[in-house]
Coordinates of C-alpha atoms in Angstrom, one line a residue:
Chain A
X1 CA 116.9 92.0 123.3
X2 CA 114.8 93.4 120.5
X3 CA 112.5 96.3 120.3
X4 CA 110.3 98.0 117.7
X5 CA 109.2 101.6 117.6
X6 CA 106.3 102.8 115.5
X7 CA 106.7 106.5 115.5
X8 CA 103.1 107.5 114.7
X9 CA 100.2 106.2 116.7
X10 CA 97.6 107.6 114.3
X11 CA 97.9 108.6 110.7
X12 CA 95.0 110.3 108.8
X13 CA 95.3 110.3 105.0
X14 CA 92.9 111.4 102.3
X15 CA 91.6 108.7 99.9
X16 CA 93.9 108.2 96.9
X17 CA 96.8 110.0 98.6
X18 CA 100.1 108.1 99.3
X19 CA 101.0 107.0 102.9
X20 CA 104.1 106.0 104.8
X21 CA 103.9 104.2 108.2
X22 CA 107.2 104.4 110.0
X23 CA 108.9 101.6 111.9
X24 CA 112.3 101.4 113.5
X25 CA 113.8 98.4 115.2
X26 CA 116.6 97.7 117.6
X27 CA 118.4 94.3 117.8
X28 CA 121.8 93.0 118.5
X29 CA 121.4 90.1 116.1
X30 CA 120.2 89.7 112.5
X31 CA 116.4 90.0 112.3
X32 CA 113.4 89.1 110.3
X33 CA 110.9 92.0 109.8
X34 CA 107.1 91.9 109.3
X35 CA 104.1 94.1 108.8
X36 CA 100.7 92.9 109.9
X37 CA 97.3 94.5 109.5
X38 CA 94.4 94.2 111.9
X39 CA 90.9 95.1 110.9
X40 CA 88.3 95.8 113.6
X41 CA 87.4 92.7 115.6
X42 CA 89.8 90.5 113.7
X43 CA 93.1 88.8 114.1
X44 CA 96.4 89.8 112.4
X45 CA 96.9 89.4 108.7
X46 CA 100.4 89.3 107.2
X47 CA 101.0 92.2 104.8
X48 CA 104.6 91.5 103.9
X49 CA 107.9 90.2 105.3
X50 CA 111.6 90.7 105.0
X51 CA 113.8 87.7 105.6
X52 CA 116.8 88.3 103.3
X53 CA 117.7 89.4 99.8
X54 CA 116.2 92.4 98.1
X55 CA 115.6 95.3 100.5
X56 CA 112.4 96.3 98.7
X57 CA 109.6 94.0 99.7
X58 CA 106.2 93.9 98.0
X59 CA 103.1 92.7 99.8
X60 CA 99.4 92.3 99.5
X61 CA 96.9 95.0 98.8
X62 CA 99.5 97.2 97.0
X63 CA 101.7 97.7 100.1
X64 CA 105.5 97.7 100.0
X65 CA 108.3 98.2 102.5
X66 CA 112.0 98.9 102.4
X67 CA 114.5 97.4 104.7
X68 CA 117.3 99.9 105.6
X69 CA 119.9 98.3 107.8
X70 CA 122.0 101.4 108.4
X71 CA 118.9 103.3 109.6
X72 CA 117.4 100.2 111.3
X73 CA 114.1 101.0 109.6
X74 CA 111.4 99.1 107.8
X75 CA 108.8 101.7 106.7
X76 CA 105.6 100.7 105.0
X77 CA 104.3 102.6 102.0
X78 CA 101.3 102.6 99.6
X79 CA 101.1 105.0 96.7
X80 CA 97.3 105.4 96.8
X81 CA 95.1 104.4 99.7
X82 CA 91.5 103.4 99.7
X83 CA 88.8 103.5 102.3
X84 CA 89.2 99.7 102.8
X85 CA 92.8 100.3 104.1
X86 CA 91.4 101.8 107.3
X87 CA 92.9 99.5 110.0
X88 CA 95.6 99.2 112.6
X89 CA 99.1 98.3 111.3
X90 CA 101.7 96.5 113.3
X91 CA 105.4 96.2 112.6
X92 CA 107.1 93.2 114.2
X93 CA 110.6 91.7 114.5
X94 CA 112.0 88.3 115.3
X95 CA 115.5 87.0 115.5
X96 CA 116.6 84.9 112.5
X97 CA 118.3 82.4 114.8
X98 CA 115.2 80.2 115.4
X99 CA 113.6 82.4 117.9
X100 CA 109.9 82.2 117.2
X101 CA 108.9 85.1 119.4
X102 CA 107.6 88.1 117.6
X103 CA 108.2 91.5 119.2
X104 CA 105.6 94.0 118.1
X105 CA 105.4 97.8 117.9
X106 CA 102.6 99.6 119.5
X107 CA 100.7 99.9 116.2
X108 CA 99.6 102.7 113.9
X109 CA 96.0 103.4 113.3
X110 CA 95.5 104.4 109.7
X111 CA 92.3 106.4 109.0
X112 CA 91.3 107.2 105.4
X113 CA 89.4 110.4 104.9
X114 CA 86.9 110.3 102.0
Chain B
X1 CA 94.1 75.1 103.3
X2 CA 92.0 76.2 106.4
X3 CA 93.5 78.9 108.5
X4 CA 94.1 79.0 112.2
X5 CA 91.0 78.5 114.2
X6 CA 90.4 79.6 117.8
X7 CA 87.5 78.7 120.1
X8 CA 85.6 80.2 121.6
X9 CA 85.6 83.6 119.9
X10 CA 84.1 85.4 122.9
X11 CA 84.1 84.5 126.6
X12 CA 82.9 86.2 129.7
X13 CA 84.2 85.1 133.1
X14 CA 84.3 86.5 136.6
X15 CA 87.3 87.2 138.8
X16 CA 88.8 84.1 140.4
X17 CA 87.5 81.7 137.8
X18 CA 89.7 79.8 135.4
X19 CA 89.5 79.6 131.6
X20 CA 90.7 77.4 128.8
X21 CA 91.2 78.7 125.2
X22 CA 91.8 76.4 122.2
X23 CA 93.7 76.9 119.0
X24 CA 93.9 74.6 116.0
X25 CA 96.9 75.5 113.7
X26 CA 97.1 75.3 110.0
X27 CA 97.4 71.7 108.9
X28 CA 101.0 70.6 108.9
X29 CA 102.2 73.4 111.2
X30 CA 103.9 72.2 114.3
X31 CA 104.6 75.5 116.1
X32 CA 101.9 77.3 118.0
X33 CA 102.5 80.7 119.7
X34 CA 100.1 82.6 122.0
X35 CA 99.9 86.4 122.3
X36 CA 97.9 88.7 124.5
X37 CA 96.6 92.0 123.1
X38 CA 95.4 94.8 125.4
X39 CA 94.9 98.5 124.8
X40 CA 97.5 99.4 127.5
X41 CA 100.3 96.8 126.8
X42 CA 99.7 96.1 123.2
X43 CA 100.7 92.7 121.8
X44 CA 102.8 90.6 124.1
X45 CA 104.2 87.1 123.6
X46 CA 102.9 84.5 126.1
X47 CA 104.6 81.2 125.0
X48 CA 105.4 79.0 122.1
X49 CA 105.0 75.2 121.7
X50 CA 106.6 72.9 119.2
X51 CA 106.0 69.2 119.1
X52 CA 104.3 69.2 122.5
X53 CA 107.2 71.0 124.1
X54 CA 107.2 74.6 125.4
X55 CA 110.2 76.2 123.6
X56 CA 109.8 79.8 124.6
X57 CA 108.1 81.8 127.3
X58 CA 107.2 85.4 127.8
X59 CA 107.1 87.4 130.9
X60 CA 103.8 86.4 132.4
X61 CA 102.9 85.0 135.8
X62 CA 102.5 81.3 136.4
X63 CA 98.7 81.6 136.2
X64 CA 99.1 81.5 132.5
X65 CA 99.9 78.0 131.2
X66 CA 99.6 76.1 128.0
X67 CA 100.0 72.7 126.4
X68 CA 100.1 71.2 122.9
X69 CA 98.7 67.9 121.8
X70 CA 100.1 65.3 119.4
X71 CA 97.9 66.7 116.6
X72 CA 99.5 70.2 117.2
X73 CA 96.3 71.7 118.7
X74 CA 97.1 73.9 121.6
X75 CA 95.3 75.1 124.7
X76 CA 96.1 77.9 127.0
X77 CA 94.8 78.1 130.5
X78 CA 94.5 81.1 132.8
X79 CA 93.7 80.4 136.5
X80 CA 92.4 82.7 139.2
X81 CA 91.3 85.3 136.6
X82 CA 91.9 89.0 137.3
X83 CA 90.3 92.0 135.8
X84 CA 93.5 92.8 134.0
X85 CA 93.4 89.5 132.1
X86 CA 90.6 90.9 129.9
X87 CA 92.2 90.9 126.5
X88 CA 92.2 89.5 123.0
X89 CA 94.2 86.3 123.0
X90 CA 95.7 85.5 119.7
X91 CA 97.1 82.2 118.5
X92 CA 99.6 81.9 115.7
X93 CA 100.9 78.9 113.8
X94 CA 104.2 78.5 111.9
X95 CA 105.3 75.8 109.5
X96 CA 108.6 75.4 107.8
X97 CA 109.0 79.1 107.0
X98 CA 109.6 81.9 109.5
X99 CA 106.1 83.4 109.1
X100 CA 103.5 83.2 111.8
X101 CA 99.9 83.1 110.7
X102 CA 97.3 84.3 113.2
X103 CA 93.9 83.2 114.1
X104 CA 90.9 85.5 114.7
X105 CA 91.5 85.5 118.5
X106 CA 89.4 84.9 121.6
X107 CA 88.1 88.0 123.3
X108 CA 88.1 87.3 127.1
X109 CA 86.2 89.7 129.4
X110 CA 86.7 89.3 133.1
X111 CA 84.0 90.9 135.3

């Protein structure tokens, strides 16, 4: 069984400041890891994904994440946030053995303070 | 390429009724998954279809069912609606990669 823990339910950050959204996972098999963003009244948009290879993954809108196998973490970072980054962010995991089921964390609401 | 489309976007039903939601995947994608999103339970996997066959199922009662057609379009049905079924229902399609692309969702309100 897999599980995902997003340690912070809400993160307020001043505009142009850096941010880190934390994600830890638990799995008995190798995994794929994803970050999705959800803007109000919309579906989920893929920010970035880790499938294999380099542990530093770059995504859209200036976000990046680092896969740390020893710490079972996949934290999301952005060096300078903008008002438009206000949204809910979800970390998700799936088994890389053909299991198409995504297991999501509970989400982190990022609020940018002008 | 057009994205995943879901219809209708909003739906209001009363307890005891049934509802059918539709999802059209990205062209060429053969896998369609459904998720339920609620404030209390978060995002939960319902089921996944590939080439008209259900391959994977989440932990939901039998009132929740689905199907997939030969053109990969999928429908999910909820019978005997309960207040707790009020949620955003998200559909995701997957092609040859391991990435699921989500539609905008159908917001179901049960009164």
